[in-house]
Coordinates of C-alpha atoms (C1' of nucleotides) in Angstrom, one line a residue:
Chain A
X4 CA -32.8 259.8 35.4
X5 CA -35.7 262.1 35.5
X6 CA -37.8 262.6 38.6
X7 CA -41.5 263.1 38.0
X8 CA -44.3 264.4 40.1
X9 CA -47.9 264.8 38.9
X10 CA -49.7 268.0 39.9
X11 CA -52.3 267.5 42.6
X12 CA -55.1 268.6 40.2
X13 CA -55.2 268.6 36.5
X14 CA -53.1 266.6 34.1
X15 CA -49.8 268.5 34.4
X16 CA -46.8 267.8 36.5
X17 CA -43.1 268.7 37.1
X18 CA -40.0 266.9 35.9
X19 CA -36.5 267.2 37.2
X20 CA -33.4 265.7 35.5
X21 CA -31.1 263.9 38.0
X22 CA -27.6 262.7 38.1
X23 CA -27.0 259.0 38.7
X24 CA -26.3 259.8 42.4
X25 CA -29.7 261.4 42.6
X26 CA -28.6 265.1 42.7
X27 CA -30.6 267.4 40.5
X28 CA -28.9 267.9 37.1
X29 CA -30.9 270.7 35.6
X30 CA -33.8 273.0 35.9
X31 CA -37.3 271.8 37.0
X32 CA -39.6 271.6 34.0
X33 CA -43.3 272.4 34.5
X34 CA -45.3 270.2 32.0
X35 CA -48.9 271.2 31.5
X36 CA -49.5 267.9 29.8
X37 CA -47.5 265.4 31.8
X38 CA -48.3 262.3 29.8
X39 CA -47.2 264.1 26.6
X40 CA -44.0 265.3 28.2
X41 CA -43.2 261.8 29.3
X42 CA -43.9 260.4 25.9
X43 CA -41.6 263.1 24.3
X44 CA -38.7 262.4 26.7
X45 CA -39.1 258.7 26.5
X46 CA -38.8 258.8 22.7
X47 CA -35.8 261.1 22.9
X48 CA -33.7 259.7 25.7
X49 CA -35.4 256.8 27.5
X50 CA -34.6 258.0 31.0
X51 CA -35.1 256.0 34.1
X52 CA -38.2 257.6 35.6
X53 CA -38.1 258.2 39.3
X54 CA -41.5 258.5 40.9
X55 CA -43.2 257.9 44.2
X56 CA -45.3 254.9 43.2
X57 CA -45.8 253.2 39.8
X58 CA -49.2 251.9 40.8
X59 CA -50.5 255.4 41.2
X60 CA -48.7 257.3 38.6
X61 CA -48.3 254.9 35.7
X62 CA -51.9 253.9 35.0
X63 CA -52.7 257.5 34.4
X64 CA -49.9 257.9 31.9
X65 CA -50.9 254.7 30.1
X66 CA -54.5 255.9 30.0
X67 CA -53.6 259.3 28.6
X68 CA -50.8 258.8 26.2
X69 CA -50.1 255.1 26.0
X70 CA -46.5 255.7 27.0
X71 CA -44.6 252.5 28.0
X72 CA -41.5 253.7 29.7
X73 CA -38.5 251.4 29.5
X74 CA -37.3 251.9 33.0
X75 CA -38.3 253.4 36.3
X76 CA -37.4 253.6 40.0
X77 CA -40.4 253.1 42.2
X78 CA -39.6 254.8 45.5
X79 CA -42.3 253.0 47.4
X80 CA -41.2 249.5 46.3
X81 CA -37.6 250.3 46.8
X82 CA -38.3 251.7 50.2
X83 CA -40.0 248.5 51.1
X84 CA -37.0 246.5 49.9
X85 CA -34.5 248.7 51.8
X86 CA -36.6 248.7 55.0
X87 CA -36.8 244.9 54.8
X88 CA -33.0 244.7 54.4
X89 CA -32.7 246.8 57.5
X90 CA -35.0 244.5 59.5
X91 CA -38.0 246.9 59.4
X92 CA -40.5 245.0 57.3
X93 CA -43.8 246.4 58.6
X94 CA -42.8 250.1 58.5
X95 CA -44.7 252.6 56.3
X96 CA -43.0 252.9 53.0
X97 CA -44.7 255.8 51.2
X98 CA -42.7 258.8 50.0
X99 CA -44.1 260.7 52.9
X100 CA -42.9 258.1 55.4
X101 CA -39.5 258.0 53.8
X102 CA -39.3 261.7 53.9
X103 CA -40.3 261.8 57.5
X104 CA -37.6 259.3 58.4
X105 CA -35.1 261.4 56.6
X106 CA -36.0 264.5 58.6
X107 CA -36.6 262.7 62.0
X108 CA -40.3 263.6 61.8
X109 CA -43.0 261.3 63.2
X110 CA -43.8 258.8 60.5
X111 CA -47.3 259.0 59.0
X112 CA -49.2 255.8 58.9
X113 CA -49.5 254.8 55.2
X114 CA -53.2 254.8 54.3
X115 CA -54.7 251.4 54.0
X116 CA -56.1 250.5 50.6
X117 CA -59.6 251.8 50.5
X118 CA -59.3 253.1 54.0
X119 CA -62.5 253.8 55.7
X120 CA -62.1 257.1 57.6
X121 CA -62.5 259.3 54.6
X122 CA -59.8 261.7 54.2
X123 CA -60.0 262.9 50.6
X124 CA -58.4 259.7 49.4
X125 CA -57.1 260.8 46.0
X126 CA -55.6 263.8 47.5
X127 CA -53.8 261.8 50.2
X128 CA -52.6 259.3 47.6
X129 CA -51.2 262.1 45.4
X130 CA -49.3 263.6 48.3
X131 CA -48.0 260.2 49.3
X132 CA -48.7 261.1 52.9
X133 CA -46.3 264.1 52.8
X134 CA -46.9 266.9 55.3
X135 CA -48.8 269.8 53.8
X136 CA -45.7 272.1 53.7
X137 CA -43.4 269.6 51.9
X138 CA -42.9 270.0 48.2
X139 CA -43.5 266.6 46.6
X140 CA -40.7 267.0 44.0
X141 CA -38.2 268.1 46.6
X142 CA -39.1 265.2 48.8
X143 CA -39.0 262.8 45.9
X144 CA -35.5 263.9 44.8
X145 CA -34.2 263.8 48.4
X146 CA -35.6 260.4 49.2
X147 CA -34.3 259.0 45.9
X148 CA -30.8 260.3 46.6
X149 CA -31.0 258.8 50.1
X150 CA -32.1 255.4 48.6
X151 CA -29.2 255.5 46.2
X152 CA -26.9 256.1 49.2
X153 CA -28.5 253.2 51.1
X154 CA -28.1 250.9 48.1
X155 CA -24.5 251.9 47.7
X156 CA -23.8 251.2 51.3
X157 CA -25.3 247.7 51.2
X158 CA -23.1 244.6 51.1
X159 CA -23.7 244.0 47.4
X160 CA -24.7 247.3 45.8
X161 CA -24.7 245.8 42.3
X162 CA -27.2 243.1 43.3
X163 CA -29.4 245.4 45.3
X164 CA -29.5 247.9 42.4
X165 CA -30.5 245.1 40.1
X166 CA -33.2 244.0 42.6
X167 CA -34.6 247.5 42.8
X168 CA -34.5 247.8 39.0
X169 CA -36.2 244.5 38.5
X170 CA -38.9 245.2 41.1
X171 CA -39.6 248.6 39.5
X172 CA -39.7 247.1 36.0
X173 CA -42.1 244.5 37.4
X174 CA -44.4 247.3 38.5
X175 CA -44.5 248.7 35.0
X176 CA -45.3 245.2 33.6
X177 CA -47.9 244.7 36.3
X178 CA -49.7 247.9 35.5
X179 CA -49.7 247.1 31.8
X180 CA -50.9 243.6 32.3
X181 CA -53.7 244.9 34.6
X182 CA -54.8 247.1 31.8
X183 CA -54.4 244.8 28.9
X184 CA -55.9 241.7 30.6
X185 CA -55.7 238.0 29.8
X186 CA -57.8 237.0 26.8
X187 CA -60.8 235.1 28.1
X188 CA -63.5 233.5 26.0
X189 CA -66.8 233.7 27.8
X190 CA -68.3 231.3 25.3
X191 CA -65.7 228.6 26.0
X192 CA -65.9 229.2 29.7
X193 CA -69.6 228.8 29.5
X194 CA -69.3 225.6 27.6
X195 CA -66.8 224.2 30.2
X196 CA -69.1 225.2 33.1
X197 CA -72.1 223.6 31.4
X198 CA -70.3 220.4 30.7
X199 CA -69.3 220.2 34.4
X200 CA -72.3 221.7 36.2
X201 CA -75.2 221.5 33.7
X202 CA -77.0 224.5 32.3
X203 CA -76.7 227.8 34.1
X204 CA -79.5 228.1 36.7
X205 CA -81.5 231.3 36.7
X206 CA -81.0 234.0 39.2
X207 CA -77.6 232.8 40.4
X208 CA -79.1 229.7 42.0
X209 CA -77.0 226.7 42.7
X210 CA -76.8 224.2 39.8
X211 CA -79.2 221.3 40.2
X212 CA -76.3 218.9 39.8
X213 CA -74.8 220.2 43.1
X214 CA -78.0 219.9 45.0
X215 CA -78.4 216.5 43.6
X216 CA -74.9 215.4 44.7
X217 CA -75.6 216.9 48.2
X218 CA -78.7 214.7 48.4
X219 CA -76.9 211.6 47.3
X220 CA -74.2 212.3 49.9
X221 CA -76.8 212.6 52.6
X222 CA -78.4 209.3 51.5
X223 CA -75.0 207.5 51.5
X224 CA -74.2 208.9 54.9
X225 CA -77.7 208.2 56.2
X226 CA -77.8 211.7 57.7
X227 CA -78.7 215.3 56.8
X228 CA -75.4 217.0 56.6
X229 CA -74.1 220.1 54.8
X230 CA -71.3 218.7 52.6
X231 CA -69.5 222.1 53.0
X232 CA -69.3 221.7 56.7
X233 CA -66.4 219.5 57.9
X234 CA -67.9 219.8 61.4
X235 CA -71.0 217.9 60.2
X236 CA -69.3 215.6 57.7
X237 CA -66.7 214.2 60.1
X238 CA -69.2 212.8 62.7
X239 CA -71.3 211.4 59.9
X240 CA -68.4 209.3 58.6
X241 CA -67.5 208.4 62.2
X242 CA -71.0 207.0 62.7
X243 CA -70.3 204.7 59.8
X244 CA -67.2 203.5 61.5
X245 CA -64.9 205.6 59.3
X246 CA -62.9 207.8 61.6
X247 CA -61.5 210.7 59.6
X248 CA -59.1 213.3 60.8
X249 CA -60.0 215.9 58.2
X250 CA -62.3 216.1 55.2
X251 CA -59.4 216.9 52.8
X252 CA -59.5 215.3 49.4
X253 CA -56.3 213.6 50.1
X254 CA -57.8 211.7 53.0
X255 CA -61.2 211.1 51.4
X256 CA -59.5 209.4 48.5
X257 CA -58.3 206.6 50.8
X258 CA -61.9 205.9 52.0
X259 CA -63.7 203.0 50.4
X260 CA -67.3 204.2 50.8
X261 CA -69.7 205.6 48.2
X262 CA -70.2 208.8 50.2
X263 CA -66.5 209.6 50.0
X264 CA -66.5 209.4 46.2
X265 CA -69.6 211.5 46.0
X266 CA -68.2 214.1 48.4
X267 CA -65.0 214.4 46.3
X268 CA -67.0 215.0 43.2
X269 CA -69.1 217.5 45.0
X270 CA -66.1 219.4 46.4
X271 CA -64.5 219.6 43.0
X272 CA -67.6 220.9 41.2
X273 CA -68.8 223.2 44.0
X274 CA -65.4 224.8 44.1
X275 CA -65.5 225.5 40.4
X276 CA -68.9 227.0 40.7
X277 CA -68.1 229.1 43.7
X278 CA -64.7 230.3 42.7
X279 CA -64.7 230.4 38.9
X280 CA -68.3 230.1 37.9
X281 CA -70.7 232.3 36.1
X282 CA -70.7 234.9 38.8
X283 CA -67.0 235.1 38.8
X284 CA -67.0 235.7 35.1
X285 CA -69.5 238.5 35.3
X286 CA -67.5 240.2 38.0
X287 CA -64.0 239.8 36.4
X288 CA -64.3 239.4 32.6
X289 CA -65.1 242.3 30.4
X290 CA -64.9 242.6 26.6
X291 CA -63.0 239.3 26.3
X292 CA -60.4 240.1 28.9
X293 CA -59.9 238.9 32.5
X294 CA -58.3 241.9 34.2
X295 CA -56.6 241.2 37.5
X296 CA -54.9 243.6 39.7
X297 CA -51.4 242.4 40.3
X298 CA -49.7 243.4 43.6
X299 CA -46.0 243.7 43.1
X300 CA -44.1 242.7 46.2
X301 CA -47.3 241.3 47.7
X302 CA -45.4 238.3 49.1
X303 CA -42.3 238.9 51.3
X304 CA -40.4 236.5 49.1
X305 CA -40.9 238.8 46.1
X306 CA -43.6 236.8 44.5
X307 CA -46.6 238.9 43.3
X308 CA -50.0 238.6 44.7
X309 CA -53.2 239.7 43.1
X310 CA -56.3 241.5 44.4
X311 CA -59.6 240.1 43.3
X312 CA -60.4 237.4 40.8
X313 CA -57.9 234.9 41.9
X314 CA -55.7 235.4 38.9
X315 CA -52.9 233.2 40.2
X316 CA -55.2 230.3 40.8
X317 CA -56.8 229.7 37.4
X318 CA -57.9 226.1 37.6
X319 CA -56.4 223.8 35.0
X320 CA -60.0 222.6 34.3
X321 CA -60.8 226.1 33.0
X322 CA -57.7 227.0 31.1
X323 CA -59.4 226.2 27.9
X324 CA -61.2 229.6 28.3
X325 CA -57.9 231.5 27.8
X326 CA -58.0 231.8 24.0
X327 CA -55.9 234.1 21.8
X328 CA -57.6 236.6 19.5
X329 CA -58.1 235.5 15.9
X330 CA -54.7 235.7 14.1
X331 CA -52.9 235.8 17.4
X332 CA -51.2 233.2 19.5
X333 CA -50.3 232.7 23.2
X334 CA -46.7 232.1 23.8
X335 CA -46.8 230.2 27.1
X336 CA -43.4 230.1 28.8
X337 CA -42.7 228.1 31.9
X338 CA -39.4 227.8 33.8
X339 CA -39.4 224.1 34.7
X340 CA -37.9 222.9 38.0
X341 CA -37.0 226.5 38.9
X342 CA -36.5 226.1 42.6
X343 CA -34.2 223.1 42.6
X344 CA -32.2 224.9 39.9
X345 CA -32.0 227.9 42.1
X346 CA -30.7 225.8 44.9
X347 CA -28.1 224.3 42.6
X348 CA -27.0 227.8 41.5
X349 CA -27.0 229.3 44.9
X350 CA -25.1 226.6 46.6
X351 CA -22.7 225.8 43.8
X352 CA -23.2 222.1 44.8
X353 CA -21.3 220.2 42.0
X354 CA -23.5 217.2 42.1
X355 CA -26.8 219.1 42.0
X356 CA -25.4 221.4 39.3
X357 CA -24.5 218.4 37.2
X358 CA -28.1 217.0 37.6
X359 CA -29.4 220.5 36.7
X360 CA -27.4 220.4 33.5
X361 CA -29.3 217.4 32.3
X362 CA -32.7 218.2 30.9
X363 CA -34.7 216.7 33.7
X364 CA -33.1 217.5 37.0
X365 CA -35.2 215.0 39.0
X366 CA -34.4 212.2 36.6
X367 CA -30.7 212.9 36.7
X368 CA -30.8 213.2 40.5
X369 CA -32.5 209.8 40.6
X370 CA -29.9 208.2 38.4
X371 CA -27.2 209.7 40.5
X372 CA -28.4 209.0 43.9
X373 CA -31.8 207.2 44.1
X374 CA -31.4 204.1 41.9
X375 CA -33.3 205.7 39.1
X376 CA -36.4 206.2 41.2
X377 CA -37.5 209.7 40.0
X378 CA -40.5 210.1 42.3
X379 CA -38.3 209.4 45.3
X380 CA -35.6 211.8 44.1
X381 CA -38.3 214.5 43.7
X382 CA -39.6 213.9 47.2
X383 CA -36.1 214.1 48.6
X384 CA -35.3 217.4 46.9
X385 CA -38.7 218.9 47.9
X386 CA -38.1 217.8 51.4
X387 CA -34.7 219.5 51.4
X388 CA -36.2 222.7 50.2
X389 CA -39.4 222.7 52.3
X390 CA -38.0 221.1 55.5
X391 CA -40.2 218.0 55.4
X392 CA -38.8 215.2 57.5
X393 CA -41.8 213.0 58.2
X394 CA -42.5 209.7 56.4
X395 CA -39.8 208.5 54.1
X396 CA -38.5 212.0 53.6
X397 CA -36.1 211.7 56.6
X398 CA -34.3 208.7 55.0
X399 CA -34.1 210.4 51.7
X400 CA -32.8 213.5 53.3
X401 CA -29.9 211.6 54.6
X402 CA -29.0 210.5 51.1
X403 CA -29.3 214.1 50.0
X404 CA -27.0 215.2 52.7
X405 CA -24.4 212.7 51.8
X406 CA -24.5 213.2 48.1
X407 CA -25.2 216.9 47.8
X408 CA -23.6 218.3 50.9
X409 CA -23.2 221.9 49.7
X410 CA -26.9 222.2 48.7
X411 CA -28.0 220.7 52.0
X412 CA -25.6 222.9 54.0
X413 CA -27.2 226.0 52.4
X414 CA -30.8 225.1 53.3
X415 CA -29.9 223.8 56.7
X416 CA -28.0 226.9 57.6
X417 CA -30.9 229.0 56.5
X418 CA -33.2 226.9 58.7
X419 CA -30.9 227.3 61.7
X420 CA -30.7 231.0 61.2
X421 CA -34.5 231.2 61.2
X422 CA -34.8 229.0 64.2
X423 CA -32.5 231.3 66.1
X424 CA -34.6 234.3 65.1
X425 CA -32.3 235.6 62.4
X426 CA -33.0 236.8 58.9
X427 CA -31.9 235.4 55.6
X428 CA -31.5 237.0 52.1
X429 CA -32.2 236.1 48.6
X430 CA -29.5 236.2 46.0
X431 CA -30.2 239.8 45.2
X432 CA -30.7 240.8 48.8
X433 CA -34.4 240.5 49.5
X434 CA -34.6 239.9 53.2
X435 CA -36.9 237.7 55.3
X436 CA -38.9 239.4 58.0
X437 CA -38.0 239.0 61.6
X438 CA -40.1 236.4 63.5
X439 CA -41.3 238.9 66.0
X440 CA -43.3 240.6 63.3
X441 CA -44.9 237.4 62.4
X442 CA -48.0 235.4 63.0
X443 CA -45.9 232.2 63.4
X444 CA -44.8 233.3 66.9
X445 CA -47.2 233.7 69.8
X446 CA -49.6 231.2 68.5
X447 CA -48.8 228.7 71.2
X448 CA -51.2 229.9 73.8
X449 CA -49.6 227.9 76.6
X450 CA -48.1 230.7 78.4
X451 CA -49.2 229.4 81.8
X452 CA -47.5 226.1 81.3
X453 CA -50.6 224.2 80.4
X454 CA -48.6 221.7 78.5
X455 CA -47.1 220.4 81.6
X456 CA -43.7 220.7 83.4
X457 CA -41.9 217.9 81.6
X458 CA -42.6 219.5 78.2
X459 CA -41.2 222.9 78.7
X460 CA -40.8 225.1 75.7
X461 CA -42.3 222.7 73.2
X462 CA -44.7 225.3 71.8
X463 CA -41.8 227.8 71.4
X464 CA -39.7 225.0 69.8
X465 CA -42.5 224.2 67.4
X466 CA -42.8 227.9 66.4
X467 CA -39.0 228.1 66.0
X468 CA -38.9 225.0 63.8
X469 CA -41.8 226.4 61.8
X470 CA -39.9 229.6 61.3
X471 CA -36.8 227.7 60.3
X472 CA -38.8 226.0 57.6
X473 CA -39.9 229.4 56.4
X474 CA -36.4 230.8 56.2
X475 CA -35.2 227.6 54.7
X476 CA -37.7 228.0 51.9
X477 CA -37.3 231.7 51.7
X478 CA -33.8 231.7 50.4
X479 CA -34.9 229.6 47.5
X480 CA -38.4 231.0 46.8
X481 CA -37.1 234.6 47.0
X482 CA -34.1 233.9 44.8
X483 CA -36.4 232.2 42.3
X484 CA -38.4 235.3 42.5
X485 CA -35.2 237.4 41.9
X486 CA -34.6 235.4 38.7
X487 CA -38.3 235.5 37.6
X488 CA -38.5 239.3 38.0
X489 CA -35.2 239.8 36.2
X490 CA -36.5 237.5 33.4
X491 CA -39.8 239.4 33.2
X492 CA -38.0 242.8 33.0
X493 CA -35.7 241.5 30.3
X494 CA -38.6 240.0 28.4
X495 CA -40.6 243.1 28.6
X496 CA -37.7 245.1 27.1
X497 CA -37.1 242.5 24.3
X498 CA -40.8 242.4 23.4
X499 CA -40.8 246.2 23.0
X500 CA -38.0 245.8 20.6
X501 CA -40.1 243.4 18.5
X502 CA -42.9 245.8 18.2
X503 CA -45.9 247.3 19.9
X504 CA -48.1 244.2 19.5
X505 CA -46.7 241.3 21.5
X506 CA -47.9 241.9 25.0
X507 CA -47.3 240.3 28.3
X508 CA -50.7 239.2 29.6
X509 CA -49.9 236.9 32.5
X510 CA -47.2 236.3 35.0
X511 CA -47.3 233.7 37.7
X512 CA -44.2 233.0 39.7
X513 CA -42.3 231.0 37.1
X514 CA -44.5 231.3 34.1
X515 CA -45.4 234.0 31.6
X516 CA -47.9 234.3 28.8
X517 CA -47.4 236.6 25.8
X518 CA -50.3 237.4 23.5
X519 CA -48.8 238.1 20.0
X520 CA -49.7 238.2 16.3
X521 CA -49.1 234.7 15.1
X522 CA -46.3 235.8 12.7
X523 CA -44.3 237.2 15.6
X524 CA -44.6 234.1 17.8
X525 CA -41.1 232.8 16.8
X526 CA -39.5 236.1 17.6
X527 CA -41.3 236.1 20.9
X528 CA -40.0 232.6 21.7
X529 CA -36.5 233.8 21.0
X530 CA -37.0 236.7 23.2
X531 CA -38.2 234.4 26.0
X532 CA -35.1 232.2 25.7
X533 CA -32.8 235.2 25.7
X534 CA -34.6 236.8 28.6
X535 CA -34.2 233.6 30.7
X536 CA -30.5 233.5 29.9
X537 CA -30.0 237.2 30.6
X538 CA -31.7 236.7 34.0
X539 CA -29.5 233.8 34.9
X540 CA -26.4 235.8 34.0
X541 CA -27.5 238.9 35.9
X542 CA -28.7 237.1 39.0
X543 CA -26.4 234.2 39.4
X544 CA -23.3 235.2 37.5
X545 CA -21.2 232.5 36.0
X546 CA -23.1 229.5 37.1
X547 CA -23.2 226.3 35.1
X548 CA -26.8 225.7 36.0
X549 CA -29.2 226.3 33.1
X550 CA -32.6 227.9 33.6
X551 CA -34.5 226.7 30.6
X552 CA -37.8 228.2 29.7
X553 CA -40.1 225.8 27.9
X554 CA -42.2 227.7 25.4
X555 CA -45.4 226.5 23.8
X556 CA -47.1 228.5 21.0
X557 CA -50.8 227.8 21.3
X558 CA -54.2 229.3 20.6
X559 CA -55.5 228.1 23.8
X560 CA -53.8 228.0 27.2
X561 CA -55.2 224.4 27.9
X562 CA -53.0 223.2 24.9
X563 CA -49.8 224.3 26.6
X564 CA -47.6 221.6 28.2
Chain B
dA102 C1' -74.9 243.0 59.7
dG103 C1' -70.1 243.0 59.8
dC104 C1' -65.7 240.9 61.5
dC105 C1' -62.8 237.2 62.6
dT106 C1' -60.8 232.5 62.4
dA107 C1' -60.7 227.7 60.8
dC108 C1' -60.9 224.8 57.2
dG109 C1' -60.3 223.4 52.6
dC110 C1' -58.7 223.8 48.0
dG111 C1' -57.1 226.3 43.7
dC112 C1' -52.3 227.8 41.9
dC113 C1' -46.9 228.0 42.2
Chain C
dA47 C1' -39.2 211.5 68.2
dA48 C1' -41.4 214.7 65.3
dA49 C1' -41.1 218.5 62.5
dG50 C1' -44.6 220.3 54.6
dG51 C1' -42.8 226.5 51.9
dG52 C1' -45.9 230.7 49.7
dC53 C1' -50.4 232.8 48.5
dG54 C1' -56.2 234.1 47.5
dC55 C1' -60.7 233.2 48.1
dG56 C1' -65.0 230.8 49.5
dT57 C1' -68.0 228.8 53.2
dA58 C1' -69.1 227.8 58.0
dG59 C1' -69.7 229.2 62.3
dG60 C1' -68.7 232.0 66.3
dC61 C1' -68.1 236.6 67.9
dT62 C1' -69.5 241.6 68.6

DNA sequence: AGCCTACGCGCC
DNA sequence: AAAGGGCGCGTAGGCT
């Protein structure tokens, strides 16, 4: 363990070796060239680097020396996890905030990203909102030691330690992927857009095809409407005797009228144009790479988010534009049926575990309990995990409850906990927020009893049920995220062992893409499989449930699956 | 003009 | 009786 603090100005910094419990284990080293010092130590002893925030410190190290540390402890991310476990999700989590809590000082508000009221932003970021008289290295070491104490005092210290390590490793991978970028062929992208939308109009204008479709929609509806405005489209359909509830594709697909088909086509194409068209490419693709900014811990469940570019929503229609460099391949790895497998492993339900042991969990489930009807089996399982009870789901759920009692007991207990205002945890301890801090409560707006006397509390009940569905899903989604992060960390380590060339270039909940020289693709596939198994062992222990990662070695993302 | 919410749809 | 999880991002349309 080595604590690291960059100097406020210049490219130097200070290092301090630490014992495992966080106490200093040697003299502070002043390093005039911090990146070089990190590279040296990394090569010699591969320490776990302790720093205030990976997303602020690591990009500079990468930029200056190309160091890729094996391990780190990200104080800000760990603080966020530990605060969440203590029921304090919204609290400021910077080093300065943690330091203030440690010393019973008033907490500083963490600066918002790109905050408007211009303090010297870089300066504030470097100091992690520490008071002026606090030494950053002293604070870092103290807060780290305190975090280790809090981890050790938790109910499952081994799991929480793993969670913190995986979250921190994820931050390393996120910074690297943000820098490397996803290979993106502008030429292929352009070809796809032109096939769909026609030639690119000059000056960023809308493609003629879209204007054309809009006109034809208006003709079919007999009215001048903006097809992008549900408020205009709904009455236009109503006038034709077609009462729609919404203008969602799902509903439009049931409508037998030429305007509906045209509108569906318009929606599909206008979305491509607006969200991933030529303008998007000019904003986000440079030098053959789409560089997204990953936000580790951006979702309470532990899933990542991204800032800008919509990296986690690349439309299937455009995946042909993700093309490996010449002589390289994409190893696309996907953990199929991850969430039901997580439910099987978490609950230990023997029937579900047995289904998970077959290659296709849904098919096995269908054979076992749904007369071989795979679609119904899938609906039943999704209903159990999401809390759906409408339509046929209610019936199917009864079958699930009878046949897979342990699995259903787990999700239903999580739902009841949420409905009662409690919190639930993932396998590794990531904790759901409390409903009071949430947008799901206080949305009723019927405080004055506007709903009538006979219906008391219905809005509160709706909110409670809604929160119950959230916590029901949280235990699964967050535990799936535990597994995915552990897998990502293991894969990152194993890729490094193969060599400097194979690079993680994409991570999306249960899927990774590695960009690698073609000759190394088989080794990468092996690393992927091993990483998946390692994650299963670390996160779920001796479960019989397999977590297979399907890998495809392709030149083009569209050819995977 | 900028900010906010509702809606809708892309992904998992 | 009814009750569908998590995001990002674009447009529309109302607000200040």
